[in-house]
Coordinates of C-alpha atoms in Angstrom, one line a residue:
X1 CA 15.9 -8.4 2.6
X2 CA 17.2 -11.7 0.4
X3 CA 16.5 -15.3 -0.5
X4 CA 17.2 -18.3 -0.3
X5 CA 19.8 -20.0 -2.0
X6 CA 22.0 -23.5 -0.9
X7 CA 23.3 -24.0 -4.2
X8 CA 21.3 -20.5 -5.0
X9 CA 18.3 -20.9 -4.3
X10 CA 15.5 -21.4 -0.8
X11 CA 12.5 -23.0 -0.2
X12 CA 8.2 -23.1 0.5
X13 CA 7.1 -23.4 3.9
X14 CA 5.7 -25.9 4.7
X15 CA 3.2 -27.4 7.5
X16 CA 2.5 -30.0 9.7
X17 CA 1.8 -31.6 12.9
X18 CA 4.6 -34.0 13.4
X19 CA 8.7 -34.0 12.9
X20 CA 9.0 -34.1 9.2
X21 CA 10.2 -37.3 7.2
X22 CA 12.7 -36.4 4.7
X23 CA 17.0 -36.6 2.5
X24 CA 18.9 -34.5 5.1
X25 CA 18.9 -31.3 3.2
X26 CA 22.0 -29.8 1.9
X27 CA 24.7 -27.2 4.8
X28 CA 26.3 -24.3 3.4
X29 CA 25.0 -21.5 0.8
X30 CA 23.6 -18.2 1.9
X31 CA 20.1 -18.0 3.7
X32 CA 17.4 -17.6 1.6
X33 CA 15.8 -14.2 -0.2
X34 CA 13.4 -11.7 2.8
X35 CA 14.4 -8.3 1.9
X36 CA 13.5 -2.8 4.1
X37 CA -0.4 5.2 10.7
X38 CA -2.5 7.5 9.1
X39 CA -6.4 8.0 9.2
X40 CA -6.1 7.4 5.4
X41 CA -8.5 4.4 4.8
X42 CA -7.0 0.8 4.9
X43 CA -5.8 -0.3 1.2
X44 CA -8.7 -3.1 -0.4
X45 CA -8.2 -6.2 -1.7
X46 CA -7.1 -7.5 -4.3
X47 CA -9.4 -8.4 -7.4
X48 CA -8.8 -11.9 -8.4
X49 CA -11.3 -14.0 -7.9
X50 CA -11.1 -17.7 -7.6
X51 CA -11.0 -19.3 -11.4
X52 CA -13.8 -21.8 -12.5
X53 CA -12.5 -25.6 -12.6
X54 CA -11.1 -26.6 -15.8
X55 CA -11.8 -29.0 -17.9
X56 CA -10.8 -32.0 -17.0
X57 CA -9.7 -30.9 -13.8
X58 CA -10.2 -33.9 -10.7
X59 CA -11.4 -32.5 -7.3
X60 CA -8.8 -33.5 -4.5
X61 CA -11.5 -35.0 -2.2
X62 CA -11.1 -37.8 -5.3
X63 CA -8.0 -39.8 -3.6
X64 CA -8.5 -38.3 -0.2
X65 CA -8.7 -35.1 1.3
X66 CA -10.8 -33.9 4.1
X67 CA -10.7 -30.5 3.9
X68 CA -11.6 -30.9 7.2
X69 CA -8.9 -29.2 9.4
X70 CA -8.0 -31.6 11.3
X71 CA -7.0 -34.7 8.9
X72 CA -3.0 -34.0 7.4
X73 CA -4.5 -33.8 4.1
X74 CA -1.5 -33.2 2.4
X75 CA -0.5 -37.1 1.8
X76 CA -4.1 -36.3 -0.3
X77 CA -3.1 -34.2 -2.1
X78 CA 0.2 -34.5 -3.4
X79 CA -1.1 -38.0 -5.0
X80 CA -4.1 -36.3 -6.8
X81 CA -0.5 -33.3 -7.7
X82 CA 1.0 -36.8 -8.6
X83 CA -1.8 -38.4 -10.4
X84 CA -3.2 -35.7 -12.1
X85 CA -1.6 -33.1 -14.8
X86 CA -5.0 -30.1 -13.3
X87 CA -6.3 -30.4 -9.5
X88 CA -9.3 -28.5 -8.1
X89 CA -9.6 -27.3 -4.4
X90 CA -13.2 -26.7 -2.9
X91 CA -13.9 -24.7 -0.1
X92 CA -12.6 -26.1 3.0
X93 CA -9.8 -26.1 5.6
X94 CA -6.8 -28.5 4.4
X95 CA -4.2 -29.2 7.3
X96 CA -0.8 -29.4 6.2
X97 CA 0.6 -32.5 8.2
X98 CA 3.6 -34.1 5.9
X99 CA 5.8 -33.3 4.0
X100 CA 7.8 -34.4 0.6
X101 CA 10.0 -37.5 0.1
X102 CA 12.6 -37.5 -0.9
X103 CA 13.7 -34.3 -0.4
X104 CA 14.4 -32.5 -3.0
X105 CA 18.2 -31.9 -2.5
X106 CA 17.8 -27.9 -4.4
X107 CA 18.0 -26.5 -1.6
X108 CA 17.9 -27.5 2.0
X109 CA 15.0 -27.5 2.1
X110 CA 11.7 -29.4 2.7
X111 CA 8.5 -28.4 0.6
X112 CA 5.0 -30.0 1.7
X113 CA 4.5 -30.5 -2.4
X114 CA 6.6 -30.3 -5.4
X115 CA 4.7 -28.5 -8.9
X116 CA 5.0 -30.1 -11.8
X117 CA 5.7 -29.3 -15.5
X118 CA 1.8 -27.9 -17.2
X119 CA 0.3 -28.5 -13.3
X120 CA -3.3 -26.3 -12.4
X121 CA -4.3 -26.1 -9.7
X122 CA -7.2 -24.1 -8.9
X123 CA -9.5 -23.6 -5.8
X124 CA -12.8 -22.2 -4.6
X125 CA -13.7 -19.2 -3.0
X126 CA -13.1 -20.6 0.8
X127 CA -10.1 -23.6 0.1
X128 CA -7.1 -22.8 2.9
X129 CA -3.9 -24.8 2.9
X130 CA -3.0 -23.5 6.7
X131 CA 0.6 -25.4 7.6
X132 CA -0.3 -27.0 11.2
X133 CA 1.2 -25.5 14.7
X134 CA 5.1 -26.2 14.6
X135 CA 5.5 -28.4 11.4
X136 CA 7.4 -25.6 9.9
X137 CA 10.2 -25.4 12.5
X138 CA 9.8 -29.5 12.7
X139 CA 11.7 -30.0 9.7
X140 CA 14.7 -31.6 9.7
X141 CA 16.5 -29.5 7.1
X142 CA 18.8 -26.3 7.5
X143 CA 16.2 -24.4 5.9
X144 CA 12.5 -25.3 7.5
X145 CA 9.5 -26.1 6.1
X146 CA 7.1 -25.2 2.7
X147 CA 4.7 -26.0 0.5
X148 CA 5.3 -25.6 -3.4
X149 CA 8.0 -26.5 -5.5
X150 CA 8.8 -25.7 -8.7
X151 CA 12.0 -27.2 -9.2
X152 CA 12.9 -26.2 -13.2
X153 CA 9.6 -26.7 -14.0
X154 CA 7.2 -24.8 -17.1
X155 CA 3.5 -24.1 -17.8
X156 CA 2.1 -24.0 -14.0
X157 CA -0.4 -22.5 -13.6
X158 CA -1.9 -21.4 -9.4
X159 CA -5.6 -20.3 -9.8
X160 CA -8.6 -18.6 -6.0
X161 CA -6.3 -20.6 -3.1
X162 CA -5.4 -19.1 -0.4
X163 CA -2.3 -20.5 1.8
X164 CA -1.6 -20.2 5.9
X165 CA 2.1 -19.7 7.1
X166 CA -0.3 -20.4 10.8
X167 CA 1.3 -17.2 11.9
X168 CA 2.1 -17.5 15.8
X169 CA 1.3 -21.3 15.7
X170 CA 5.4 -21.4 14.1
X171 CA 7.0 -19.6 15.3
X172 CA 10.9 -19.4 14.2
X173 CA 13.1 -20.2 17.4
X174 CA 16.1 -18.6 18.3
X175 CA 19.3 -20.2 16.3
X176 CA 17.4 -20.9 13.2
X177 CA 16.8 -19.6 9.4
X178 CA 13.7 -20.1 8.1
X179 CA 12.2 -19.2 4.4
X180 CA 9.1 -20.2 5.2
X181 CA 7.9 -20.2 1.5
X182 CA 4.4 -20.2 -0.2
X183 CA 6.2 -20.8 -3.2
X184 CA 9.7 -21.4 -4.7
X185 CA 10.7 -21.7 -8.0
X186 CA 14.2 -23.2 -9.2
X187 CA 15.0 -22.4 -12.9
X188 CA 10.7 -22.1 -13.8
X189 CA 9.4 -21.4 -17.0
X190 CA 5.4 -19.9 -17.6
X191 CA 4.8 -19.4 -14.3
X192 CA 1.8 -17.6 -13.3
X193 CA -0.2 -16.7 -9.6
X194 CA -3.9 -15.5 -10.0
X195 CA -5.9 -14.4 -7.2
X196 CA -4.6 -16.1 -4.4
X197 CA -4.3 -15.0 -1.2
X198 CA -1.1 -15.8 0.7
X199 CA -1.0 -15.1 4.8
X200 CA 1.1 -15.5 7.9
X201 CA 4.6 -16.7 7.2
X202 CA 7.1 -16.6 10.0
X203 CA 9.6 -16.7 7.5
X204 CA 11.3 -14.8 5.1
X205 CA 8.8 -14.7 1.9
X206 CA 6.6 -15.9 0.6
X207 CA 6.7 -16.5 -3.8
X208 CA 10.9 -16.4 -4.8
X209 CA 12.0 -17.0 -8.6
X210 CA 15.5 -17.8 -8.6
X211 CA 18.1 -19.3 -10.2
X212 CA 17.5 -17.4 -14.2
X213 CA 13.8 -18.3 -15.1
X214 CA 11.5 -16.3 -17.4
X215 CA 8.0 -15.1 -16.9
X216 CA 6.4 -15.3 -14.0
X217 CA 3.4 -13.8 -13.3
X218 CA 1.9 -13.0 -10.1
X219 CA -1.8 -11.1 -10.6
X220 CA -4.6 -9.8 -8.6
X221 CA -2.5 -11.9 -5.6
X222 CA -2.8 -11.2 -1.9
X223 CA -0.1 -11.1 0.6
X224 CA -1.2 -10.6 4.1
X225 CA 1.7 -10.1 6.9
X226 CA 4.8 -12.1 7.2
X227 CA 8.3 -12.0 8.8
X228 CA 8.7 -9.6 11.6
X229 CA 5.3 -8.9 11.1
X230 CA 3.7 -12.0 12.9
X231 CA 3.1 -11.1 17.0
X232 CA 6.3 -13.3 18.8
X233 CA 8.4 -14.1 16.0
X234 CA 11.6 -12.0 17.6
X235 CA 14.5 -14.5 16.1
X236 CA 13.1 -12.9 12.1
X237 CA 14.4 -10.3 11.5
X238 CA 14.2 -10.0 7.8
X239 CA 10.9 -10.5 5.9
X240 CA 10.0 -10.3 2.0
X241 CA 6.7 -10.5 0.4
X242 CA 8.2 -11.5 -2.8
X243 CA 11.6 -11.7 -4.3
X244 CA 12.3 -12.3 -7.8
X245 CA 15.7 -12.5 -9.9
X246 CA 14.4 -14.5 -13.3
X247 CA 13.5 -12.0 -16.8
X248 CA 10.6 -11.1 -17.6
X249 CA 8.4 -11.5 -14.5
X250 CA 5.3 -9.2 -14.2
X251 CA 3.2 -8.2 -11.0
X252 CA 0.1 -6.7 -11.2
X253 CA -2.9 -5.7 -9.1
X254 CA -1.0 -7.5 -5.2
X255 CA -2.2 -5.9 -1.8
X256 CA 1.1 -6.4 0.3
X257 CA -0.2 -6.1 3.7
X258 CA 0.7 -6.1 7.5
X259 CA -1.9 -5.8 10.5
X260 CA 0.6 -4.4 12.4
X261 CA 3.2 -2.3 11.7
X262 CA 7.2 -4.8 11.4
X263 CA 9.7 -4.6 13.9
X264 CA 11.8 -4.8 11.4
X265 CA 13.2 -4.7 8.0
X266 CA 9.5 -6.0 5.3
X267 CA 9.9 -5.4 1.7
X268 CA 7.3 -5.4 -0.6
X269 CA 8.4 -7.0 -3.3
X270 CA 12.0 -6.9 -4.6
X271 CA 13.8 -7.0 -8.1
X272 CA 16.9 -8.2 -8.9
X273 CA 16.1 -9.4 -12.9
X274 CA 16.0 -7.9 -16.1
X275 CA 12.5 -6.1 -17.5
X276 CA 10.4 -6.7 -14.3
X277 CA 7.5 -4.5 -13.8
X278 CA 4.8 -3.7 -10.3
X279 CA 2.3 -1.6 -11.3
X280 CA -1.2 -1.5 -10.3
X281 CA -0.4 -2.3 -6.9
X282 CA -1.3 -1.6 -2.5
X283 CA 2.0 -2.3 -0.8
X284 CA 1.5 -1.0 3.5
X285 CA 3.3 -0.8 5.9
X286 CA 6.5 -1.7 4.2
X287 CA 10.4 -0.6 5.0
X288 CA 11.4 -0.6 1.3
X289 CA 7.8 -0.9 -0.9
X290 CA 10.2 -1.6 -4.2
X291 CA 14.0 -3.2 -3.7
X292 CA 15.7 -3.0 -7.2
X293 CA 19.4 -4.5 -8.5
X294 CA 20.9 -7.2 -9.5
X295 CA 21.1 -9.4 -6.9
X296 CA 24.3 -10.5 -4.7
X297 CA 23.4 -14.1 -5.4
X298 CA 23.1 -14.0 -9.7
X299 CA 26.1 -12.3 -11.2
X300 CA 23.8 -10.5 -12.9
X301 CA 25.9 -8.0 -15.5
X302 CA 23.0 -5.6 -16.4
X303 CA 19.7 -5.2 -14.7
X304 CA 17.5 -3.6 -17.6
X305 CA 14.3 -2.2 -18.5
X306 CA 11.5 -2.2 -15.0
X307 CA 8.6 -0.3 -13.6
X308 CA 6.7 0.8 -10.9
X309 CA 3.9 2.4 -11.8
X310 CA 0.4 2.8 -10.2
X311 CA 1.1 2.0 -7.0
X312 CA -0.3 3.1 -3.6
X313 CA 2.9 3.4 -1.6
X314 CA 1.3 3.6 1.9
X315 CA 2.5 4.2 5.3
X316 CA 6.0 3.0 3.9
X317 CA 9.6 3.8 5.8
X318 CA 11.3 3.7 2.9
X319 CA 9.4 3.7 -0.8
X320 CA 11.5 2.5 -4.3
X321 CA 15.5 1.0 -3.0
X322 CA 17.8 0.2 -5.1
X323 CA 20.1 -2.1 -3.1
X324 CA 23.9 -1.9 -2.7
X325 CA 25.4 -5.2 -2.7
X326 CA 24.3 -6.6 -6.5
X327 CA 26.7 -7.2 -9.1
X328 CA 25.8 -5.2 -11.5
X329 CA 24.5 -2.5 -13.1
X330 CA 21.1 -0.9 -13.2
X331 CA 19.6 0.2 -16.9
X332 CA 16.3 2.3 -18.2
X333 CA 14.0 2.1 -14.6
X334 CA 11.5 4.2 -14.4
X335 CA 9.6 5.7 -11.3
X336 CA 5.8 6.7 -12.4
X337 CA 2.6 6.9 -11.2
X338 CA 3.3 6.4 -8.1
X339 CA 1.6 6.9 -4.1
X340 CA 4.5 7.4 -1.7
X341 CA 2.2 7.9 1.1
X342 CA 5.8 7.7 4.0
X343 CA 5.6 7.0 8.0
X344 CA 8.5 6.8 10.3
X345 CA 9.7 3.3 11.6
X346 CA 9.5 2.6 15.5
X347 CA 11.4 0.0 14.6
X348 CA 14.0 2.2 12.9
X349 CA 13.8 4.7 15.5
X350 CA 15.2 8.0 14.2
X351 CA 16.3 6.3 10.7
X352 CA 14.9 9.2 7.7
X353 CA 11.7 8.3 5.4
X354 CA 13.3 8.5 2.2
X355 CA 11.1 7.2 -1.3
X356 CA 13.3 6.9 -3.3
X357 CA 17.3 6.6 -2.4
X358 CA 20.1 4.8 -4.1
X359 CA 22.2 3.0 -0.6
X360 CA 25.5 3.7 -0.6
X361 CA 28.0 0.7 0.4
X362 CA 28.0 0.6 3.5
X363 CA 31.6 -0.1 3.5
X364 CA 33.1 2.0 1.4
X365 CA 33.2 -0.5 -0.5
X366 CA 32.4 0.9 -3.9
X367 CA 32.2 -1.9 -6.7
X368 CA 30.9 -1.8 -10.3
X369 CA 27.9 -2.6 -9.6
X370 CA 25.9 0.5 -8.8
X371 CA 25.9 2.1 -11.7
X372 CA 22.4 3.8 -13.0
X373 CA 21.3 4.8 -16.4
X374 CA 18.4 5.7 -18.1
X375 CA 16.4 6.7 -14.5
X376 CA 13.2 8.5 -14.7
X377 CA 12.0 9.1 -11.6
X378 CA 8.1 12.1 -12.6
X379 CA 4.4 11.9 -11.8
X380 CA 4.8 10.5 -8.2
X381 CA 2.5 12.3 -5.2
X382 CA 4.6 11.6 -2.4
X383 CA 3.4 12.9 0.8
X384 CA 5.4 14.1 3.6
X385 CA 3.5 13.2 6.6
X386 CA 5.6 14.6 9.3
X387 CA 8.0 12.3 8.8
X388 CA 10.8 13.9 9.0
X389 CA 13.4 12.9 5.2
X390 CA 16.7 13.6 4.7
X391 CA 16.1 13.0 1.4
X392 CA 12.9 12.7 -0.1
X393 CA 14.7 11.5 -3.9
X394 CA 18.9 10.7 -2.8
X395 CA 20.7 9.2 -5.8
X396 CA 24.1 8.9 -6.2
X397 CA 26.2 6.4 -8.9
X398 CA 23.7 8.1 -11.7
X399 CA 24.8 8.4 -15.6
X400 CA 21.8 10.5 -16.5
X401 CA 17.9 10.6 -14.3
X402 CA 15.4 12.9 -14.9
X403 CA 13.7 12.9 -12.2
X404 CA 10.1 15.7 -13.3
X405 CA 6.8 16.2 -13.3
X406 CA 6.4 15.1 -9.0
X407 CA 4.7 16.7 -5.4
X408 CA 5.7 16.6 -2.9
X409 CA 3.6 17.3 0.0
X410 CA 4.2 18.2 3.4
X411 CA 8.3 17.5 3.1
X412 CA 9.8 18.0 6.8
X413 CA 13.7 18.1 5.6
X414 CA 15.0 17.4 2.1
X415 CA 13.6 17.5 -1.1
X416 CA 16.7 16.1 -2.8
X417 CA 20.0 15.4 -2.3
X418 CA 23.4 14.3 -5.1
X419 CA 25.9 12.9 -4.2
X420 CA 28.2 11.4 -6.6
X421 CA 30.5 8.4 -6.6
X422 CA 33.9 6.5 -7.5
X423 CA 32.9 6.8 -10.9
X424 CA 30.8 9.9 -10.6
X425 CA 27.1 11.9 -11.4
X426 CA 26.3 13.2 -14.8
X427 CA 23.2 14.3 -17.2
X428 CA 20.7 14.9 -14.1
X429 CA 17.8 16.9 -13.7
X430 CA 16.3 18.0 -10.6
X431 CA 13.0 20.4 -13.0
X432 CA 9.2 20.6 -13.0
X433 CA 8.3 19.7 -9.7
X434 CA 5.9 21.1 -7.0
X435 CA 7.1 21.1 -3.6
X436 CA 5.2 21.8 0.1
X437 CA 8.5 22.4 2.5
X438 CA 8.4 22.7 6.0
X439 CA 11.9 23.3 7.2
X440 CA 13.6 21.4 10.0
X441 CA 17.2 21.1 11.8
X442 CA 18.7 23.2 9.5
X443 CA 18.0 21.4 6.4
X444 CA 18.3 22.5 2.8
X445 CA 15.8 22.1 0.2
X446 CA 18.3 20.6 -2.2
X447 CA 21.7 19.7 -1.7
X448 CA 24.8 18.9 -4.0
X449 CA 28.1 17.2 -2.6
X450 CA 30.1 15.4 -3.9
X451 CA 33.2 14.6 -1.5
X452 CA 34.3 10.8 -1.8
X453 CA 34.6 10.4 2.1
X454 CA 32.2 6.9 1.4
X455 CA 34.8 5.0 -0.3
X456 CA 36.9 3.1 1.9
X457 CA 40.1 4.1 1.5
X458 CA 38.7 7.7 2.2
X459 CA 39.1 9.3 -1.6
X460 CA 39.4 13.3 -1.6
X461 CA 37.2 14.2 -4.4
X462 CA 34.6 12.9 -7.0
X463 CA 33.6 14.2 -10.0
X464 CA 29.9 15.6 -11.6
X465 CA 28.6 17.0 -14.4
X466 CA 25.7 18.5 -16.1
X467 CA 23.9 19.0 -12.9
X468 CA 20.2 20.8 -13.3
X469 CA 17.7 21.5 -10.5
X470 CA 14.6 23.8 -12.2
X471 CA 11.7 25.2 -12.9
X472 CA 10.1 24.2 -9.3
X473 CA 7.5 25.3 -7.5
X474 CA 8.9 26.0 -4.0
X475 CA 6.6 26.5 -1.4
X476 CA 7.9 26.7 3.4
X477 CA 4.3 26.5 4.8
X478 CA 5.8 27.1 8.6
X479 CA 8.6 29.7 9.4
X480 CA 10.9 30.2 6.9
X481 CA 13.5 31.6 8.9
X482 CA 17.6 30.4 8.0
X483 CA 16.1 28.1 4.7
X484 CA 17.7 28.0 1.9
X485 CA 16.9 26.3 -1.5
X486 CA 19.7 24.6 -3.5
X487 CA 23.5 23.2 -0.6
X488 CA 26.6 23.6 -2.7
X489 CA 29.7 21.9 -0.7
X490 CA 32.7 19.7 -3.3
X491 CA 36.9 19.9 -2.6
X492 CA 38.0 22.2 -4.8
X493 CA 39.3 18.4 -6.0
X494 CA 36.2 18.0 -7.5
X495 CA 36.1 18.6 -11.3
X496 CA 32.5 20.1 -10.9
X497 CA 31.6 21.6 -13.9
X498 CA 28.2 22.4 -15.6
X499 CA 26.2 22.8 -11.8
X500 CA 22.1 24.7 -13.2
X501 CA 20.4 26.4 -11.6
X502 CA 17.7 28.2 -12.8
X503 CA 14.0 29.3 -12.7
X504 CA 12.7 28.0 -9.7
X505 CA 9.7 29.4 -7.7
X506 CA 10.2 30.0 -4.5
X507 CA 7.8 30.9 -1.7
X508 CA 9.0 31.8 1.9
X509 CA 12.9 31.1 1.6
X510 CA 15.1 33.2 2.2
X511 CA 17.8 32.1 0.0
X512 CA 18.1 30.2 -3.4
X513 CA 21.6 29.2 -2.7
X514 CA 23.8 28.9 0.4
X515 CA 27.1 26.5 0.5
X516 CA 30.8 27.0 0.1
X517 CA 30.3 26.4 -3.4
X518 CA 27.4 29.0 -3.7
X519 CA 29.1 31.3 -5.7
X520 CA 30.0 28.1 -8.7
X521 CA 25.7 27.5 -8.4
X522 CA 25.3 31.2 -9.6
X523 CA 26.8 31.1 -13.2
X524 CA 23.5 28.6 -14.2
X525 CA 20.6 31.7 -13.1

C-alpha cells in the first residue's frame, strides 16, 4: 500500500460531469499510498451521529447549493468554504462535477475543495456529496481527481458528512494511477473527522496525512468499499482506507468494510508515524487490517509508541503487518485485546494467513529500517477458521518481544515462527498462550530457524539469543500422528544461546522437540 507523493503527497478525490479545469499537474515523484467469510454477522456501523450546526455556521444553500443530485453544487460549496469559516450541509445529494482552480501544486492532482485554517464542516443525516460520473479520471492531473485538500492547514473539523466517490461510475482507466481521496492532508495540524462516512472510491485511499503534520483524529466513522473491491475496477491493484505518516494520530471506533472480498491488496489502516493508535474499531475483508512501519518516503528514523487494541479484524487474510520497505526502526508497539478472524483470499490463492507478521524484504536487501524493540502481543483471540497459516505470529528482526496470554483457536499449520536477521534476534518470549491446533502439511506448532538465506547475497547464518517458549497450553484436534511442538534448525556457524523450551502442556502432540537442533533445546526443559 502506498500514498501519493509528488514531492511528498497525495490528493483527494473529485467528482463531476465534465472535464475539470486546473493548472498542469506536477510530474514525477512516487504514486500515492494505498496499501494487503464466515457465517458470523457483519460488523455494525460506526456509532457517530451528525453534529449540530455550530454557532455561526452558514447553510451552504445560502451560497446557491441545491442538493438536488443533478446540479453541479461544487462551485456553490467552494464559495461557502471560501467565505465562511463554519458551514453546514443540510440533507440532500450534492453533485460534484468540477474542481477548484488554480490547481494546488502540492501534488499532481485535482481537488474539489481546499480547506482553510479553522474550518468547520458539519452535516445533517442524509447529507451526501457525490462525485459525478467520470469526473475523477476526467481530471487532466497526473493522479486524477479528489475531494478535500488540507494543505498546511490547522484546526479543521469535518462532522457527520457522507462522501460518495461513485464507485462504478468512476472506474480507473488502464494506464492511470488514481488516488481518489476523500481527504488529503499535507503538513496539517489538529484535524479531526467525526461521524463521517466515505464510500466507493475507485482509487487508493480515503484519508491520507503526509509529509509531517500531527494531531490527526478519525472517530466514529465508516469507510465502505474501495479500490480493489469496486466491481469492474480491474486496473486498480492497491488500496488502504486510511494512511498516516503524520505523528500523534488517533483512530478509534471506525468501521472499514467491503460488499465483496477485494481482488487485490486492500488495507484497513496504515500507521507510518510516531505515537499512533487504532482502537475499538472493526476492519473487515482486508489484507492486511493494519500496517505498521516507517514510510519509504518519510525518512522517519524511529517509529515509536504504536497501539493496536480492542479491535475486531474479521475475515482478513493478514492482521497486523510490519512493513518491510521503510527507512527506520520501530519501538514500543502494543497489539492487545484484539479479535482476529482469519480467512483465505481468492486473490492470493495458496498464500497463508497470518495474524501478526513481520515481513522480510522480498529482494533480500535488508536495511536497518525494520528492527523492532519492545513489542507486546497479549490478550488477543485468533480464530483460524480453517484457513492455512504458515505462522499465526511470524517475527524475525526483533530485539525484545513478548507474546503472551493469547488464545489461538483452530490453528491449521504453525502458530509461532521465529527467524533471525543480519542484526540477530534477541529477547523473545512466547509464553502462556492457549492453542487448539490442527496438524497440516507436516508443519510444527512452533519453529525456530536462524539461517542467513534471506539476505542478498546469502549469508551462512544469523545469530539469536534469549528465546523462551514456555507455559503454553496446546491441544491437538484430529489426528496428531507425526506432530511436533517445537522445530529447531540453524547452521553450525550460527551463535544461538539461551534458548529455553519448558513447561508446555502438549495434549495429543507426538514430539515435544524435533529438527536438527532439537537436542540443543533440551537444556532448557
